[in-house]
GROMACS .gro file of C-alpha atoms in nm:
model
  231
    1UNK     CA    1  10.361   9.278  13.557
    2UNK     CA    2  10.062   9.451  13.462
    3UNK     CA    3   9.736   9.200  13.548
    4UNK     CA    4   9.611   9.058  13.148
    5UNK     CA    5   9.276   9.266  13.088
    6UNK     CA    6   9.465   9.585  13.122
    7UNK     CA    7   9.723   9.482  12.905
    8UNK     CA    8   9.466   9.368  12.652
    9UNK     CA    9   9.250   9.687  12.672
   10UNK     CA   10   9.619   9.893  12.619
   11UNK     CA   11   9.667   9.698  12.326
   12UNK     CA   12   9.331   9.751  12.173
   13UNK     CA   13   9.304  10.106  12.260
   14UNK     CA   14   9.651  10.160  12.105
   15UNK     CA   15   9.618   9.983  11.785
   16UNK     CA   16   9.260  10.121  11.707
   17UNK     CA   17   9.431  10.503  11.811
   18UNK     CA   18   9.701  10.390  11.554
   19UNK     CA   19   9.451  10.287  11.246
   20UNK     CA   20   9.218  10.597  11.340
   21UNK     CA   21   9.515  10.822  11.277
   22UNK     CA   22   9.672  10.620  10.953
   23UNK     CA   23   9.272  10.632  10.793
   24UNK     CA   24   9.175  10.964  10.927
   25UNK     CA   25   9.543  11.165  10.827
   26UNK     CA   26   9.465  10.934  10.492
   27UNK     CA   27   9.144  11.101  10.458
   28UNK     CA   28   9.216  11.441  10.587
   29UNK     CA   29   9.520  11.430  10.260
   30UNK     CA   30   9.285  11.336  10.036
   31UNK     CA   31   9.042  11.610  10.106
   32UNK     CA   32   9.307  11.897  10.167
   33UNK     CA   33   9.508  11.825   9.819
   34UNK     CA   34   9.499  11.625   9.501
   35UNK     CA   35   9.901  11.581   9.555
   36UNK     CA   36   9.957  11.245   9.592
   37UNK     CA   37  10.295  11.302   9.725
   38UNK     CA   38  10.241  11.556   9.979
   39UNK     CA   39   9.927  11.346  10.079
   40UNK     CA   40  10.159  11.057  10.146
   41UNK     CA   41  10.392  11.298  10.375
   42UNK     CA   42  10.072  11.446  10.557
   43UNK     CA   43   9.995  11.027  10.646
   44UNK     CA   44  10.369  10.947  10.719
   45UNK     CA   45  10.403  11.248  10.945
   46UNK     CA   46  10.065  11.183  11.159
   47UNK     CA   47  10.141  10.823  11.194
   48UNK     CA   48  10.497  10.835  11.297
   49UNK     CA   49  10.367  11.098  11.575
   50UNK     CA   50  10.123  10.889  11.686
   51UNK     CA   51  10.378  10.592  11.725
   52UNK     CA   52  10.581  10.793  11.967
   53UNK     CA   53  10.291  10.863  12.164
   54UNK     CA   54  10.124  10.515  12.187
   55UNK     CA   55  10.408  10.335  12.245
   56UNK     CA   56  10.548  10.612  12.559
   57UNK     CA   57  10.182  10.611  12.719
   58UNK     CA   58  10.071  10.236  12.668
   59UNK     CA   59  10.446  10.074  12.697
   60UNK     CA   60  10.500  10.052  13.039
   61UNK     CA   61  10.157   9.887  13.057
   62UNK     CA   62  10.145   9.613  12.755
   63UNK     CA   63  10.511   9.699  12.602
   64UNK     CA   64  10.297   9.826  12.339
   65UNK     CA   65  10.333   9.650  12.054
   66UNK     CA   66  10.015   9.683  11.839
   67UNK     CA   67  10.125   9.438  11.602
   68UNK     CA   68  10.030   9.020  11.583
   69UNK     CA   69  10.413   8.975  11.424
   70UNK     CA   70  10.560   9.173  11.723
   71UNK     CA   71  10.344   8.950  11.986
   72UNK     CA   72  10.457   8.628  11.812
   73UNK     CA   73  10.844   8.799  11.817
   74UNK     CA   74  10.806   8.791  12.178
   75UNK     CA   75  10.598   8.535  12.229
   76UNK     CA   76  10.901   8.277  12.070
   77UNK     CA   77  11.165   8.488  12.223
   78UNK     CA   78  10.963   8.361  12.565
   79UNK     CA   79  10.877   8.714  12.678
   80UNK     CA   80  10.551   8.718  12.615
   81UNK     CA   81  10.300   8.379  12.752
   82UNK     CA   82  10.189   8.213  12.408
   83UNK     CA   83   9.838   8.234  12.540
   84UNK     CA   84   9.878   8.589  12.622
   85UNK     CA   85  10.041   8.659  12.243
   86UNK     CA   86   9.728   8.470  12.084
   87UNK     CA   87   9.478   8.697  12.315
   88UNK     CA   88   9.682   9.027  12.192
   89UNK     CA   89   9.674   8.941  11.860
   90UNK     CA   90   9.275   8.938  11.900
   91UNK     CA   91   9.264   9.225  12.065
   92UNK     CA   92   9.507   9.420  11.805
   93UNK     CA   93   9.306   9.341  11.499
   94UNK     CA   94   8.984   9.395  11.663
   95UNK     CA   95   9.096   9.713  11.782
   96UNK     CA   96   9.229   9.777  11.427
   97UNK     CA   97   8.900   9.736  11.299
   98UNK     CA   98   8.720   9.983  11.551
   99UNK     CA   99   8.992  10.257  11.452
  100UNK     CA  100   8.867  10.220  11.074
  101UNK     CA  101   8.527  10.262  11.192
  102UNK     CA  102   8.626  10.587  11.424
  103UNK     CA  103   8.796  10.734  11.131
  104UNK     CA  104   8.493  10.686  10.903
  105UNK     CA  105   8.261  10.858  11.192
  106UNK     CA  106   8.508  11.148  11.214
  107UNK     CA  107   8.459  11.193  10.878
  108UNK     CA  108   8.095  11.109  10.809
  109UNK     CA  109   8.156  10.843  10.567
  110UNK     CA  110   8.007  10.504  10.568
  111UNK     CA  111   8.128  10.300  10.862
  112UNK     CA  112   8.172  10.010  10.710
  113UNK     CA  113   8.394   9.959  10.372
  114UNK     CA  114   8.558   9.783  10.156
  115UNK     CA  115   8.886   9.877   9.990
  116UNK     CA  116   8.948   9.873   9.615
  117UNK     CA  117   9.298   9.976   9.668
  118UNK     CA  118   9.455   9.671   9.438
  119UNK     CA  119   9.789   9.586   9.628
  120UNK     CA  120   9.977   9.304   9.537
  121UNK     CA  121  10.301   9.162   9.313
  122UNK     CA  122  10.627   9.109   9.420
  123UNK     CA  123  10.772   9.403   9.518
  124UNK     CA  124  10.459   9.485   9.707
  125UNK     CA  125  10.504   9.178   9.919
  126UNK     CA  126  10.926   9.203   9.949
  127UNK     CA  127  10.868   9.544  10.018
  128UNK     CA  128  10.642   9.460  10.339
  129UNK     CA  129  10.894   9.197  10.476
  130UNK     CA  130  11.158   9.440  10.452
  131UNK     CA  131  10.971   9.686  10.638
  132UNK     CA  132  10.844   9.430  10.905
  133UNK     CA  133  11.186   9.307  10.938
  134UNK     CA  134  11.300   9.643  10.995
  135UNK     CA  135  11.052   9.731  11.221
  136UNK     CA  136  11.126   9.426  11.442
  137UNK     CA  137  11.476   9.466  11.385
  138UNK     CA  138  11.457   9.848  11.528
  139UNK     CA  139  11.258   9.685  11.861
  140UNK     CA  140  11.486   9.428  11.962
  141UNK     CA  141  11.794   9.646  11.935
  142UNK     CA  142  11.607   9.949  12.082
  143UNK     CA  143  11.526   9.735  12.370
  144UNK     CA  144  11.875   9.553  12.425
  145UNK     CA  145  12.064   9.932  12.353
  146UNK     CA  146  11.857  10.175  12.418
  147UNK     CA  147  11.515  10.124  12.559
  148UNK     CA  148  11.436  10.481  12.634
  149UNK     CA  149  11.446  10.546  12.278
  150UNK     CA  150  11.265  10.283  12.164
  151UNK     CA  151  10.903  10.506  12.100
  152UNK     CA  152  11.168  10.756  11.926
  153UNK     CA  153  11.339  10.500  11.697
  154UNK     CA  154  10.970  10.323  11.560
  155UNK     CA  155  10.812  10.600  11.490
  156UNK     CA  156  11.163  10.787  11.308
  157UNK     CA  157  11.161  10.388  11.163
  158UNK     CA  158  10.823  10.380  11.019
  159UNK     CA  159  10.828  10.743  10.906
  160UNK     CA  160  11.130  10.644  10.693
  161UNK     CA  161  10.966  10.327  10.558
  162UNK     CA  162  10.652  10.490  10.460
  163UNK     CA  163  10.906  10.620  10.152
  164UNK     CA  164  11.173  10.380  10.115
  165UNK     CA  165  10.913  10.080  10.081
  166UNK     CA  166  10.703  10.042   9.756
  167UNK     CA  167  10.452   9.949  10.013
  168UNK     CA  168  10.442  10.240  10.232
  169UNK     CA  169  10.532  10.014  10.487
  170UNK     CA  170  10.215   9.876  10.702
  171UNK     CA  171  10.427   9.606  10.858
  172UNK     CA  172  10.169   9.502  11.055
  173UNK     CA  173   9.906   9.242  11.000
  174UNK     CA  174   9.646   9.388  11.223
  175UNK     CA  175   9.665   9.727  11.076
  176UNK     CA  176   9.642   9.569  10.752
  177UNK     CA  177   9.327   9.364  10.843
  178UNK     CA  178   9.189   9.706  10.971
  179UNK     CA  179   9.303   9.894  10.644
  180UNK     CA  180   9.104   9.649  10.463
  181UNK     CA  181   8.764   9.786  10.601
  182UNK     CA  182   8.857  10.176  10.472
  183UNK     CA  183   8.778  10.245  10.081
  184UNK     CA  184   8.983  10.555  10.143
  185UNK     CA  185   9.375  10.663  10.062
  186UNK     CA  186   9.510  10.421  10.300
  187UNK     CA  187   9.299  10.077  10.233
  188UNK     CA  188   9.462   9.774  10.053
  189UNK     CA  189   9.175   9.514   9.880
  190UNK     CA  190   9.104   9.228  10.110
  191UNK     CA  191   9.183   8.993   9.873
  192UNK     CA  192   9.541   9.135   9.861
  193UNK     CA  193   9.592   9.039  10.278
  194UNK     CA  194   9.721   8.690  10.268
  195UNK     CA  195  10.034   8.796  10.078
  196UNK     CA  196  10.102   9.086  10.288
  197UNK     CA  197  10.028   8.939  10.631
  198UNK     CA  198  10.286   8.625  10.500
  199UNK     CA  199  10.524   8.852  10.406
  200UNK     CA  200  10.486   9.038  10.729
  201UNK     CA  201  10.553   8.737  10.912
  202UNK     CA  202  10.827   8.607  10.753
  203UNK     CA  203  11.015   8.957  10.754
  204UNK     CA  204  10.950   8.950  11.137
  205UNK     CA  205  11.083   8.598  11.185
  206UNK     CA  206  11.402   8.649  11.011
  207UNK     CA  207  11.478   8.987  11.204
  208UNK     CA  208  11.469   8.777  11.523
  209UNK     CA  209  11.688   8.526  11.420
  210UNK     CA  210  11.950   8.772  11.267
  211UNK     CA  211  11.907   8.975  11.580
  212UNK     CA  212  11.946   8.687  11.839
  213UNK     CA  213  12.291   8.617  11.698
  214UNK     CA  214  12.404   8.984  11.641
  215UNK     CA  215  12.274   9.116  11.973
  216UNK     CA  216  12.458   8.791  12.146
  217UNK     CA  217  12.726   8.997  12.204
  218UNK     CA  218  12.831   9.219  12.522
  219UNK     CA  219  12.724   9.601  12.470
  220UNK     CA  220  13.069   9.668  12.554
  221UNK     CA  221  13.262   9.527  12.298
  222UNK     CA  222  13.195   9.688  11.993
  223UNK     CA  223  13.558   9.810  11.841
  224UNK     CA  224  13.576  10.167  11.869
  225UNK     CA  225  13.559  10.426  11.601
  226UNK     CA  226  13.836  10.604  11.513
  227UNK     CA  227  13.827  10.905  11.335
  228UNK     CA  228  14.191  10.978  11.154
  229UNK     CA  229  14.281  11.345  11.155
  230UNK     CA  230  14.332  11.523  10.807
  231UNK     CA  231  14.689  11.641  10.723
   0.00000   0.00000   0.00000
């Protein structure tokens, strides 16, 4: 296993590369077209790329998770040290923060913000423990299936939940500490974080306990498909 400071310095550089790209493609949108919608695709697009990348450059070193509910996954699952989980999760909002700040400098604006982005209600909150159960959901199978495809199948998984979610899917309580500090397209109001980091959470805890049970199984015993000719 990689020694702990490298792992810690992957995760930071890869979640504050990952909030850099969701504020600055957020900003770039915003400046190129008054279309919401095709501002949303421009963000979905850059941070699903991004995803792939991160996660085949920094896995092999930290498994690349980026995300405080994916640490604590693997941190009860008894992959990950619980003192190691709690130093990630540090490290993954800090670095959070820093890629607000990069994508501000890009972009001459002020460094440091403040969103106004109201975010909040019901659906706002189901919506991000849907897409953090997903999210986890698409990890643990990836890894138990088809672990070479795991960078693939997060960043085809977040790309899809950017729409499907009335959230836009941040499913990730570090990147929405981070998207907290950006008054741009992609910030959510501070005061809206405790129910989308509980939601996050809870999303993320009930994907591993669905998936410990389903992925119980032996790969090799799924029943086969059968495909019926047409007469």
């Amino acid at each position: 296993m990689v020694d702990l400071p490298r792992r810690l310095v992957a995760e930071a550089l890869g979640t504050a590369l990952l909030v850099a790209t969701v504020v600055g493609s957020g900003i770039m949108a915003e400046t190129l077209t008054t279309d919401i919608a095709l501002a949303l695709l421009a963000n979905t697009i850059a941070t699903g790329a991004i995803l792939v990348v991160l996660i085949t450059m920094l896995g092999p070193i930290s498994g690349a998770h980026f995300n405080p509910a994916v640490s604590l996954v693997f941190a009860l699952r008894r992959d990950l040290p619980r003192r190691d989980a709690a130093f990630y999760a540090i490290v993954q909002v800090a670095g959070g923060i820093v890629g607000a700040i990069l994508a501000h400098a890009m972009f001459a604006l002020p460094l440091l913000q403040a969103s106004s982005t109201v975010r909040s209600g019901a659906a706002q909150w189901l919506s991000e423990g849907v897409a953090c159960f997903g999210l986890v959901a698409t990890i643990l199978a990836g890894i138990r299936l088809q672990r070479g495809a795991v960078p693939m199948l997060v960043g085809l998984y977040i790309t899809a939940a950017y729409w499907f979610t009335a959230s836009t899917s941040f499913a990730n309580p570090a990147v929405a500490i981070a998207r907290a500090f950006t008054d741009t397209f992609s910030g959510i109001r501070p005061y809206d974080l405790p129910g989308f980091i509980l939601a996050q959470l809870a999303g993320a805890l009930v994907a591993l306990a669905l998936m410990s049970w389903l992925l119980r199984a032996p790969v090799g015993d799924a029943l086969p498909i059968h495909v019926e000719e047409q007469s």
